[in-house]
PDB file of C-alpha atoms in Angstrom:
ATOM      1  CA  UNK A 149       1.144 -24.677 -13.627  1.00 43.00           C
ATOM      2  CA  UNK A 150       4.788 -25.412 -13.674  1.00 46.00           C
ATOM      3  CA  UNK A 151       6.505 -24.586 -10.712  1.00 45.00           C
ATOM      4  CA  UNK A 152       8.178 -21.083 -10.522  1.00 46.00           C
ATOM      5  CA  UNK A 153       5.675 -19.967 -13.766  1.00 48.00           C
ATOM      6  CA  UNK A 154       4.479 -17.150 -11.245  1.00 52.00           C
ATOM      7  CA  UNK A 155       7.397 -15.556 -10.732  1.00 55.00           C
ATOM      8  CA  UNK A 156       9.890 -15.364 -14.074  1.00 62.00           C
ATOM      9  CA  UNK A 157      12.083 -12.702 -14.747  1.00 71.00           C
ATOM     10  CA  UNK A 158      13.141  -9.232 -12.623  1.00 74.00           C
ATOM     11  CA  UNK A 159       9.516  -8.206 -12.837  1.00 74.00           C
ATOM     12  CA  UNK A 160       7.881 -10.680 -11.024  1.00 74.00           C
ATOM     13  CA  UNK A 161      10.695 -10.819  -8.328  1.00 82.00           C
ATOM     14  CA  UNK A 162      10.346  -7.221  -7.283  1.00 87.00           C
ATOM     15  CA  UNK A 163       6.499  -7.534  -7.580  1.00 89.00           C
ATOM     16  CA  UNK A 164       6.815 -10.896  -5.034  1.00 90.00           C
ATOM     17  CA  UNK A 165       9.283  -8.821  -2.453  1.00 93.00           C
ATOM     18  CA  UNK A 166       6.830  -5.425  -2.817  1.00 93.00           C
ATOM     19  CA  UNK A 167       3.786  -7.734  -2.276  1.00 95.00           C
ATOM     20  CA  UNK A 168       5.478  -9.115   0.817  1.00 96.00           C
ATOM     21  CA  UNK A 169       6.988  -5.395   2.102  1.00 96.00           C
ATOM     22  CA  UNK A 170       3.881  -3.763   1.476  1.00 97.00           C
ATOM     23  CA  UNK A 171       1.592  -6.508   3.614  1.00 97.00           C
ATOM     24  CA  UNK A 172       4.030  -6.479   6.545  1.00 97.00           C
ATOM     25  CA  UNK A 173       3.649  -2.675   6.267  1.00 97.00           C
ATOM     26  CA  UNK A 174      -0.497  -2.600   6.250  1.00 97.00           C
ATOM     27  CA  UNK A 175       0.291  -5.109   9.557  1.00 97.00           C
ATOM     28  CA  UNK A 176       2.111  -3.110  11.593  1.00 96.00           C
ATOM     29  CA  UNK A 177      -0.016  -0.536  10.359  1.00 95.00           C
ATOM     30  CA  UNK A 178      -2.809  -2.090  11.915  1.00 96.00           C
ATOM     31  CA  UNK A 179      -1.665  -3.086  15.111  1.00 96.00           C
ATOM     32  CA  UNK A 180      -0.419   0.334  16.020  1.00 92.00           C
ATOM     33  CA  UNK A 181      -4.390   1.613  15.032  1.00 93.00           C
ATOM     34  CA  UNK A 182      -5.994  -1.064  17.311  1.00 94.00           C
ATOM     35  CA  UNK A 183      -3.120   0.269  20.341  1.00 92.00           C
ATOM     36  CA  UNK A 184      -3.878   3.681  19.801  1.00 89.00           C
ATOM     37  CA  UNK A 185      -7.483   3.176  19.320  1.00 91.00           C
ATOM     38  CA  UNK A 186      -7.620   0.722  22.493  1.00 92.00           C
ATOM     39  CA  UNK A 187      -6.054   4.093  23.877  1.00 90.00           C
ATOM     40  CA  UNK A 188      -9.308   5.829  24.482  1.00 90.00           C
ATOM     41  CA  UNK A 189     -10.647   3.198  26.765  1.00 92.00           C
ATOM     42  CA  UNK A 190      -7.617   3.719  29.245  1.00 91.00           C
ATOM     43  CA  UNK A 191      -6.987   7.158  29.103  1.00 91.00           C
ATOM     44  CA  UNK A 192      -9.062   9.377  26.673  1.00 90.00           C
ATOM     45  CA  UNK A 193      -6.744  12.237  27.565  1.00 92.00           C
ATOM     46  CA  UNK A 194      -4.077  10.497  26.401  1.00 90.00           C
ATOM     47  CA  UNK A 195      -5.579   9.074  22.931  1.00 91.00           C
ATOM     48  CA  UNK A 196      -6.380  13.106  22.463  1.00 91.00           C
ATOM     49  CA  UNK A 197      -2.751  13.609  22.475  1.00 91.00           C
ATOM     50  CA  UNK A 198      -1.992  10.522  20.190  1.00 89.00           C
ATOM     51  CA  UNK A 199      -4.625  11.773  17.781  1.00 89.00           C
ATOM     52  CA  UNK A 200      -3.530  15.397  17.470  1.00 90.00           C
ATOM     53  CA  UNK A 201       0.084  14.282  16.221  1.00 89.00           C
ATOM     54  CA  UNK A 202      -1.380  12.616  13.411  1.00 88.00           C
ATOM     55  CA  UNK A 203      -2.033  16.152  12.343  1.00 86.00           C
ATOM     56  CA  UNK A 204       1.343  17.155  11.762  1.00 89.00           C
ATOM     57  CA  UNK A 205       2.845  16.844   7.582  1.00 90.00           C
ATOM     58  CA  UNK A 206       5.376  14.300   8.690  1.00 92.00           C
ATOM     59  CA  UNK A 207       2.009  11.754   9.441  1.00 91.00           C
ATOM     60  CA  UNK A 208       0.492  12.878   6.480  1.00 91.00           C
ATOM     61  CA  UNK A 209       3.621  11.639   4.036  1.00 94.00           C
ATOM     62  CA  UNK A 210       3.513   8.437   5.868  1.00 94.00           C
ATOM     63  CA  UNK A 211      -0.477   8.253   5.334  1.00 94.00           C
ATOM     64  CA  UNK A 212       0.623   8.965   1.969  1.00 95.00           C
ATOM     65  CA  UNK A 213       2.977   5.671   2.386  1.00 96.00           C
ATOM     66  CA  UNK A 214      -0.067   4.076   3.602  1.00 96.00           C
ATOM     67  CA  UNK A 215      -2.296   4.305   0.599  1.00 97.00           C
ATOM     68  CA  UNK A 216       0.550   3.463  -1.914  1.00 97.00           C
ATOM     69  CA  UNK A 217       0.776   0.180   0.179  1.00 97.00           C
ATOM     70  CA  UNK A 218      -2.220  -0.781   0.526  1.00 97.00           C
ATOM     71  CA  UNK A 219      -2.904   0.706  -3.248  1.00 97.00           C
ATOM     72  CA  UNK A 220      -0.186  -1.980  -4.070  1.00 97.00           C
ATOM     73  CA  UNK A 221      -1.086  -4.602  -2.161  1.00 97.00           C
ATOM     74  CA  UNK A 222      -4.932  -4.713  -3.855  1.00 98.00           C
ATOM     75  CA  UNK A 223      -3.676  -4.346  -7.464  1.00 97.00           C
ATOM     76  CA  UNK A 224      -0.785  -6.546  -7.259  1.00 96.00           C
ATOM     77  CA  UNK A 225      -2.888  -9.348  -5.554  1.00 96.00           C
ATOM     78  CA  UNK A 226      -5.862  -8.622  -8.578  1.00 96.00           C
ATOM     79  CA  UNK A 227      -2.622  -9.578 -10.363  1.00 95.00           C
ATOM     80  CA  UNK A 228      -1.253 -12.501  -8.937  1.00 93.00           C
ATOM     81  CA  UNK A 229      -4.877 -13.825  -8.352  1.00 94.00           C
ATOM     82  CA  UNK A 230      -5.302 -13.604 -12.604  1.00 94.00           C
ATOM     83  CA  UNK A 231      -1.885 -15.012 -12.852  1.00 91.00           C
ATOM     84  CA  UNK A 232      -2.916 -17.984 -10.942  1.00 92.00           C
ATOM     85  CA  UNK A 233      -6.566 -18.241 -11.937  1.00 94.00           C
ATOM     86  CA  UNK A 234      -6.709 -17.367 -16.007  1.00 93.00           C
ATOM     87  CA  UNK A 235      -4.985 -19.920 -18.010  1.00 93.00           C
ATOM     88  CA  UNK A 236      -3.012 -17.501 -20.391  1.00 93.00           C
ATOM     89  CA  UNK A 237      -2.203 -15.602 -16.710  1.00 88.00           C
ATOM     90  CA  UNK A 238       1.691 -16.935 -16.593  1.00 89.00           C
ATOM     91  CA  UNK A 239       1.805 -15.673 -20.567  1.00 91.00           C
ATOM     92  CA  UNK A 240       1.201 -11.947 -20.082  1.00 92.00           C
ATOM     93  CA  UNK A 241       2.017 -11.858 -16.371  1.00 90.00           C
ATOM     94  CA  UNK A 242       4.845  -9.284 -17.488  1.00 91.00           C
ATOM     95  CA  UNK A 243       1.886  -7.023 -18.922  1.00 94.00           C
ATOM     96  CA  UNK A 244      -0.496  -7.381 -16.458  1.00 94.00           C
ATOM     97  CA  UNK A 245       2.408  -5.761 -14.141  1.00 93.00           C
ATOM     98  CA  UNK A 246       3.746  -3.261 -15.833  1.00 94.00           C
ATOM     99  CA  UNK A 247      -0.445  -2.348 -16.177  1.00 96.00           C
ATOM    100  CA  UNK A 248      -0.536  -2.520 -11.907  1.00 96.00           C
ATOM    101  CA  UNK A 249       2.719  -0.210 -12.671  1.00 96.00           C
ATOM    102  CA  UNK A 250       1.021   1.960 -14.448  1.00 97.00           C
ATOM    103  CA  UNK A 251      -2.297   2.317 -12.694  1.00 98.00           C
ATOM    104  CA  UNK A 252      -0.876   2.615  -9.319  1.00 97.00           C
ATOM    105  CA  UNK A 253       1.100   5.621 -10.702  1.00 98.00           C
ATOM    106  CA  UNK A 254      -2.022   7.376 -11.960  1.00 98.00           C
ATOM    107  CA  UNK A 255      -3.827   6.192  -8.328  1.00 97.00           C
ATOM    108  CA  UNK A 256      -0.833   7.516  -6.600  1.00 97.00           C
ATOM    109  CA  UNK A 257      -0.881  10.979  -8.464  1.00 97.00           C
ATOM    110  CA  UNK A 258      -4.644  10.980  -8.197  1.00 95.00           C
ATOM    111  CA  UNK A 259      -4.086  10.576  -4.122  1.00 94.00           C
ATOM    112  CA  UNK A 260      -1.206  13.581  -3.572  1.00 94.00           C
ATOM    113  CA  UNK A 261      -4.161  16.061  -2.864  1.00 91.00           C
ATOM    114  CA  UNK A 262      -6.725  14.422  -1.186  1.00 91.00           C
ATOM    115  CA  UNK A 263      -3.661  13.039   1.344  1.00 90.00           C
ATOM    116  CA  UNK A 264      -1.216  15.610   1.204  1.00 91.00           C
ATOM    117  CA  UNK A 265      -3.168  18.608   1.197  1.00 89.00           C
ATOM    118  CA  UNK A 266      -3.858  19.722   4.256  1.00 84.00           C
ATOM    119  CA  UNK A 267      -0.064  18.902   4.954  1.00 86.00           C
ATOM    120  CA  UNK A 268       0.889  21.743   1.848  1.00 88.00           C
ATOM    121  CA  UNK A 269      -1.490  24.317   3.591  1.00 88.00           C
ATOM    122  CA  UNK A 270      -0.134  23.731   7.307  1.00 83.00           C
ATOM    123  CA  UNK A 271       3.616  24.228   5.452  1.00 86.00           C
ATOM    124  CA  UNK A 272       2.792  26.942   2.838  1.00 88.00           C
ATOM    125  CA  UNK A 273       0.023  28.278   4.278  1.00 81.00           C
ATOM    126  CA  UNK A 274      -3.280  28.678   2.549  1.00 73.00           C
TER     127      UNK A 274
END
């Protein structure tokens, strides 16, 4: 494959920075989750505390955050993997995103419920 094939037009550059955002983000993600879960070894008093602010709306839109990374991260590498893999990858790498596009959308509006909800009934009640 000719070099820079992957990546052609806007497209593929803002699918190359997202891919690279996004898997920074699951990182730091989870080194914060092995601190706080190395927590309850030292002090499980204080890992109770940790814990019980995860229960507050602003964690679960950030959770939310979470699964649209990592949500993401897996289609857009299925993606890239096909790009590089399938020899007519490169010639409908433009389709195969916009598809990720598309399916991560429907994911993503599939997900506001199961993630956000309990945040909607601590706000607006039941």
């Amino acid at each position: 494959m000719p070099a820079g094939t992957l990546y052609r037009g806007r497209e593929g550059m803002w699918s190359w920075v997202a891919h690279r955002v996004t898997g920074v983000l699951i990182f730091f993600f989870l080194f914060v989750h092995v601190l706080d879960t190395a927590l309850v070894r030292v002090s499980p008093e204080d890992y109770d505390k940790v814990v019980s602010t995860y229960k507050t709306p602003i964690v679960s839109l950030l959770e939310y955050g979470l699964v649209a990374a990592i949500l993401f991260h897996a289609l857009n590498g299925l993606r890239i993997i096909a790009v590089d893999y399938w020899t007519k990858g490169p010639r409908y790498q433009k389709q195969m995103f916009w598809t990720v596009m598309g399916l991560w959308i429907v994911l993503m509006l599939g997900a506001i419920y199961p993630v956000l909800g309990h945040a909607a009934r601590v706000l607006f009640g039941s």
